[in-house]
PDB file of C-alpha atoms in Angstrom:
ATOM      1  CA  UNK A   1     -34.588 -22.275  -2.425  1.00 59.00           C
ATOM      2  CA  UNK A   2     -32.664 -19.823  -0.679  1.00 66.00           C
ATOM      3  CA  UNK A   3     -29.681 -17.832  -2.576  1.00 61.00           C
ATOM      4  CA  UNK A   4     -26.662 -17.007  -1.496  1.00 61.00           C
ATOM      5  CA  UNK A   5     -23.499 -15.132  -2.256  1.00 59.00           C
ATOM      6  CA  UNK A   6     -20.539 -14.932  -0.024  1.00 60.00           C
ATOM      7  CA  UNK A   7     -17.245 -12.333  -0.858  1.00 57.00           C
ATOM      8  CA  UNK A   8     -14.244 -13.400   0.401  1.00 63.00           C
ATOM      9  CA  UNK A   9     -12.767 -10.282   2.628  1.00 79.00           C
ATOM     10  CA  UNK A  10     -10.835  -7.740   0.497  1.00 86.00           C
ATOM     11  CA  UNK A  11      -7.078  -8.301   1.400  1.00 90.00           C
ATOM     12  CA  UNK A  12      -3.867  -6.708   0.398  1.00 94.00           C
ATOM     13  CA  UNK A  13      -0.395  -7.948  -0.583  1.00 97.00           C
ATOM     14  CA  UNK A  14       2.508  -5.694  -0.534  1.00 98.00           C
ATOM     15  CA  UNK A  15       5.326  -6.548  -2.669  1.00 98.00           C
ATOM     16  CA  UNK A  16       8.908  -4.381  -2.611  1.00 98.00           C
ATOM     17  CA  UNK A  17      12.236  -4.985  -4.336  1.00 98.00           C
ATOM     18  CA  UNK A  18      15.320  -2.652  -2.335  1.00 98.00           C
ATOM     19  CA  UNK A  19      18.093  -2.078  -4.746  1.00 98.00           C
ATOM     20  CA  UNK A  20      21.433  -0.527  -3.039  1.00 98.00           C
ATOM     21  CA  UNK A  21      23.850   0.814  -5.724  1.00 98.00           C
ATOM     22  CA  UNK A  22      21.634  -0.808  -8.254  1.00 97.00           C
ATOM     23  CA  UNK A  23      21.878  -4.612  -7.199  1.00 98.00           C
ATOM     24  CA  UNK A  24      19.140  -6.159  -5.852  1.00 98.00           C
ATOM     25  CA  UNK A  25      19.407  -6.592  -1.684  1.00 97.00           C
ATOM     26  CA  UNK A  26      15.719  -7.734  -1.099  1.00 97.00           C
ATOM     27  CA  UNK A  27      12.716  -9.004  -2.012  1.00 98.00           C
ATOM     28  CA  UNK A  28       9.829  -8.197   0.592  1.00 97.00           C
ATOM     29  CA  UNK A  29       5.967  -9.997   0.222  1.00 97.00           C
ATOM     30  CA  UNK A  30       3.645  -9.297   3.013  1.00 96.00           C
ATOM     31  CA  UNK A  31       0.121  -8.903   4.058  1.00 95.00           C
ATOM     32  CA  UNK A  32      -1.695  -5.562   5.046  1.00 93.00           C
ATOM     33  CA  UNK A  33      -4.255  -4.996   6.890  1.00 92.00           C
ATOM     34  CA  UNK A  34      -7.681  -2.973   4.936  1.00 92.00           C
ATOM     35  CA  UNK A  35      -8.288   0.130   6.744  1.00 92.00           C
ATOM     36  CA  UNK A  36     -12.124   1.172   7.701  1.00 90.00           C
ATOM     37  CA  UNK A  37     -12.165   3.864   6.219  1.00 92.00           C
ATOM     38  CA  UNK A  38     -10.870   1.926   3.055  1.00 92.00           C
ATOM     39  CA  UNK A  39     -13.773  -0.351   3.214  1.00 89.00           C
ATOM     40  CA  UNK A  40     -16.227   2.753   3.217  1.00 89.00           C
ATOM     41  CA  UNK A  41     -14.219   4.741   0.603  1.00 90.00           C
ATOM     42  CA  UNK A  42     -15.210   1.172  -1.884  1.00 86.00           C
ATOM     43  CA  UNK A  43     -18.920   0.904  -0.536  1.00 85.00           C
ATOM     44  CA  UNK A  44     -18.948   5.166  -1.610  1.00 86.00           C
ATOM     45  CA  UNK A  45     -17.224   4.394  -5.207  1.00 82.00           C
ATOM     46  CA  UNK A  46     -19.775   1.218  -6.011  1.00 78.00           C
ATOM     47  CA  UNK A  47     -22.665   3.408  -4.305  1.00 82.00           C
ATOM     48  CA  UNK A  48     -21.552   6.803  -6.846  1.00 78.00           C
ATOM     49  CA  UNK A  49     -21.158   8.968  -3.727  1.00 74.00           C
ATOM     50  CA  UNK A  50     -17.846   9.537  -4.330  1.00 68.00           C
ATOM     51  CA  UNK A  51     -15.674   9.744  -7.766  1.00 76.00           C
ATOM     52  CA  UNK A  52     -12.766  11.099  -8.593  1.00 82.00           C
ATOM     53  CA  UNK A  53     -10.874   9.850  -4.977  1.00 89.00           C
ATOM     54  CA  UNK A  54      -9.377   6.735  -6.127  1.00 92.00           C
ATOM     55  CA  UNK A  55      -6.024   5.583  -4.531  1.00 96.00           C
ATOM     56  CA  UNK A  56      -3.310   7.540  -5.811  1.00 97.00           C
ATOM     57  CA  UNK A  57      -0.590   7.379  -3.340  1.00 98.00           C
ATOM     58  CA  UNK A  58       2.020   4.917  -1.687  1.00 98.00           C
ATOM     59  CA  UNK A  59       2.963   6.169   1.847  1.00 98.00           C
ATOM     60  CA  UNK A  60       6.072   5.560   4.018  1.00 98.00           C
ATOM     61  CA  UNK A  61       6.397   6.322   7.027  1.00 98.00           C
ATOM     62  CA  UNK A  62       8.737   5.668  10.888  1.00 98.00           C
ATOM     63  CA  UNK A  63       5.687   4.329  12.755  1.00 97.00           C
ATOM     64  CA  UNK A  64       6.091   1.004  14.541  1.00 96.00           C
ATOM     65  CA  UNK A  65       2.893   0.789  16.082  1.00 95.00           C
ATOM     66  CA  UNK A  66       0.761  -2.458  14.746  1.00 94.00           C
ATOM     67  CA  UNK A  67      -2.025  -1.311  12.801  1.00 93.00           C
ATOM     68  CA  UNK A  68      -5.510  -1.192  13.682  1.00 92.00           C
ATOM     69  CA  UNK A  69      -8.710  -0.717  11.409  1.00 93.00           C
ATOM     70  CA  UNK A  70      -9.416   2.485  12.638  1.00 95.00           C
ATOM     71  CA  UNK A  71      -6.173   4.010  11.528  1.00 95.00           C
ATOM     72  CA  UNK A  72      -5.702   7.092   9.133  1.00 96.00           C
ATOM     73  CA  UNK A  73      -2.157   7.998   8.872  1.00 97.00           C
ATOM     74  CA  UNK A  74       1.593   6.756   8.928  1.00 98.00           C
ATOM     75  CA  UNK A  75       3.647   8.731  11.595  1.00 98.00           C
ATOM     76  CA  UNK A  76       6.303  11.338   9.710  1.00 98.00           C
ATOM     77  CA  UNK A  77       4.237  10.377   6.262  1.00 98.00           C
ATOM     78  CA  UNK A  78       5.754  11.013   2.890  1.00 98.00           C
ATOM     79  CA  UNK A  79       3.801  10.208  -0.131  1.00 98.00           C
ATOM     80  CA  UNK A  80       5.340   8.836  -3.310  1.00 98.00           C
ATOM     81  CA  UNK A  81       2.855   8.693  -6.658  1.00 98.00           C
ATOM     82  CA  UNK A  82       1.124   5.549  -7.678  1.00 98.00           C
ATOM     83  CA  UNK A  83       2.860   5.213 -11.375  1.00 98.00           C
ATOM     84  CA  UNK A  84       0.545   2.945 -13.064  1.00 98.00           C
ATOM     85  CA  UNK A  85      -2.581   0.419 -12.209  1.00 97.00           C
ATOM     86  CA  UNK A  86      -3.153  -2.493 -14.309  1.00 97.00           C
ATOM     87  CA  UNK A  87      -5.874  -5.815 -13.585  1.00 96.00           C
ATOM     88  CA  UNK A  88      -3.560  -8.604 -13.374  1.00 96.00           C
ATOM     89  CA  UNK A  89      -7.011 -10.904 -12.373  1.00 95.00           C
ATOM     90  CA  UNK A  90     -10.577 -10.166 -12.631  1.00 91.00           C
ATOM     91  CA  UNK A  91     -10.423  -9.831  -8.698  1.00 92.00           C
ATOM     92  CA  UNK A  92      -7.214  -7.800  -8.190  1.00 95.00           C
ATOM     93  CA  UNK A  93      -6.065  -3.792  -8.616  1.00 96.00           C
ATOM     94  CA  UNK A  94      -2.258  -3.523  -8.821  1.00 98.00           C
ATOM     95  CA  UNK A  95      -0.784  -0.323  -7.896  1.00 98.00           C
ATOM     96  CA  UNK A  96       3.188  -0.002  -8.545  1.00 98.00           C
ATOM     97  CA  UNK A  97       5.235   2.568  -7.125  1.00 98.00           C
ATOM     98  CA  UNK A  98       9.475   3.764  -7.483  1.00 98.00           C
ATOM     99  CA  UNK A  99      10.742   5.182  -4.188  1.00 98.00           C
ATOM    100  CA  UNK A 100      13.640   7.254  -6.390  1.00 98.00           C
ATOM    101  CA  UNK A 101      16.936   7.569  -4.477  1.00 98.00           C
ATOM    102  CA  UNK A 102      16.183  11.151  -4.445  1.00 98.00           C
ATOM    103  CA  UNK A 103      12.791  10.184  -2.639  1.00 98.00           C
ATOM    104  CA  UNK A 104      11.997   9.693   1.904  1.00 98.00           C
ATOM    105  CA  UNK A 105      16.425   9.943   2.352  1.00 98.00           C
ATOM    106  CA  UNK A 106      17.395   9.676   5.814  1.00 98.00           C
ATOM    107  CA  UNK A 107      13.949   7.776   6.582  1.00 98.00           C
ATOM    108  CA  UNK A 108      14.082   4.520   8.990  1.00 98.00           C
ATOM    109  CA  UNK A 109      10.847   3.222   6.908  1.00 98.00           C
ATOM    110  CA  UNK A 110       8.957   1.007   8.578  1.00 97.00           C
ATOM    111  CA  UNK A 111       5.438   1.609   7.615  1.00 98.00           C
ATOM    112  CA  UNK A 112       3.599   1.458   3.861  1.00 98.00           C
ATOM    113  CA  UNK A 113       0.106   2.651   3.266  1.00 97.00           C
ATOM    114  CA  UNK A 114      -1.600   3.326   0.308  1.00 97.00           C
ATOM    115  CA  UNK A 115      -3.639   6.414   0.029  1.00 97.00           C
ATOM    116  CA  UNK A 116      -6.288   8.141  -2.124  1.00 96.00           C
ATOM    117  CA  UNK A 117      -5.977  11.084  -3.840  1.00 95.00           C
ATOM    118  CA  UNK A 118      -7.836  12.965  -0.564  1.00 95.00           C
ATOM    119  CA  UNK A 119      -5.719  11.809   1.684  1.00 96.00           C
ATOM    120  CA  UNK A 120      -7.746   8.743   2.744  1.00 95.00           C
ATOM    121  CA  UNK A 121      -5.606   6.396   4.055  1.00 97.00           C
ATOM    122  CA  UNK A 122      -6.637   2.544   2.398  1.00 96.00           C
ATOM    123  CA  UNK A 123      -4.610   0.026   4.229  1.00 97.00           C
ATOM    124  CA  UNK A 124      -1.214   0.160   6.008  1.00 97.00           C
ATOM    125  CA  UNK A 125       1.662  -2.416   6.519  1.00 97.00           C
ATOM    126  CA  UNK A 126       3.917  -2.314   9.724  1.00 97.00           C
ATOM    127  CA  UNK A 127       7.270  -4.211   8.974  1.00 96.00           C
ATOM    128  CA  UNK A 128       9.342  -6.026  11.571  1.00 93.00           C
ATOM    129  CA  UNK A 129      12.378  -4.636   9.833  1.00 95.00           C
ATOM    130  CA  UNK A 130      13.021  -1.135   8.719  1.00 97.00           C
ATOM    131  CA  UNK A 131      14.566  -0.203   5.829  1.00 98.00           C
ATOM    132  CA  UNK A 132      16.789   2.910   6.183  1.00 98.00           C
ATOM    133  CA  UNK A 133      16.286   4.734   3.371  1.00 98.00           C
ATOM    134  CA  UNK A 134      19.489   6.431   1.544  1.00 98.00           C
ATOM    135  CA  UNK A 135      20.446   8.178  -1.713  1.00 98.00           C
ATOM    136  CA  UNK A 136      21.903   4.574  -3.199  1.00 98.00           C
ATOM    137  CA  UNK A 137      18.653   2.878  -2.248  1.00 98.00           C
ATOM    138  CA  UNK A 138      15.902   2.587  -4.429  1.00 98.00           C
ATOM    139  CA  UNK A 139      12.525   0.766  -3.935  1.00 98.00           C
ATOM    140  CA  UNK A 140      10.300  -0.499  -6.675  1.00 98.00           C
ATOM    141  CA  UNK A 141       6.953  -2.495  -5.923  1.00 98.00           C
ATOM    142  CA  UNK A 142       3.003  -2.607  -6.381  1.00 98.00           C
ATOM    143  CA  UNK A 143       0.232  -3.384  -3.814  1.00 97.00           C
ATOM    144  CA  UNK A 144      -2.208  -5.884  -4.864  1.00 97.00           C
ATOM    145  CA  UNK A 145      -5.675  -5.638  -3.347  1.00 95.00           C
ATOM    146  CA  UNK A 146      -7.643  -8.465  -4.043  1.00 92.00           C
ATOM    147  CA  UNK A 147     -11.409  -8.939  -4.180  1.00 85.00           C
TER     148      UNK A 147
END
């Protein structure tokens, strides 16, 4: 008898809420694509090889470019801290994030990545729509990444 176990592929779900003046505009869900070097940076952290480089790090940037695997940035990159991570599932991280209204002002967002603590870039999201970032608009969210 011959065993088998087959993962599903490790995928990612961006979620944003875009408050202007404090009233809620928008609600965003959308897919991202899993970087390469965010599939290594998991086979390193299962393996031991690496500790200590976790994701730490939402990312916005003014690229419009569609992403590819082999991507490591987000053009004109700011990086806004990962607040808290909780296990909504046995098979999901949740990372949430505030973009302040002090926070990325005068930015024409229209990239998200989320990044370790290195500077390793995890996965990335190109939007179809920007979101022009000003003091009266604040962003809350998390970025599942299922399993």
């Amino acid at each position: 008898m011959k065993l088998s176990d087959t993962a599903p592929q490790c995928e990612g779900i961006l979620h944003l809420s875009v408050y202007q003046s404090g009233k809620l505009r928008e609600n965003i869900v959308e897919h991202n694509m899993i970087m390469d070097a965010g599939r290594g940076r998991m086979a390193e952290l299962l393996s031991g090889e690496q500790t200590g480089k976790h994701i730490g790090y939402l990312g916005v940037g003014t690229g419009a470019v569609a992403p590819m695997v082999t991507d490591k940035d987000l053009t004109n990159r700011q990086l806004i801290p990962i607040t808290s991570v909780e296990f909504p599932t046995a098979r999901t991280a949740r990372f949430h994030f505030v973009i302040a209204t002090t926070d990325a002002n005068g930015m024409a967002i229209h990239e998200f990545g989320l990044f370790c603590v290195d500077n390793l870039m995890f996965s990335r999201r190109v939007r179809d729509k920007i979101i022009d970032k000003a003091a009266d608009i604040e962003i809350t969210g998390y970025w599942d990444i299922r399993f």
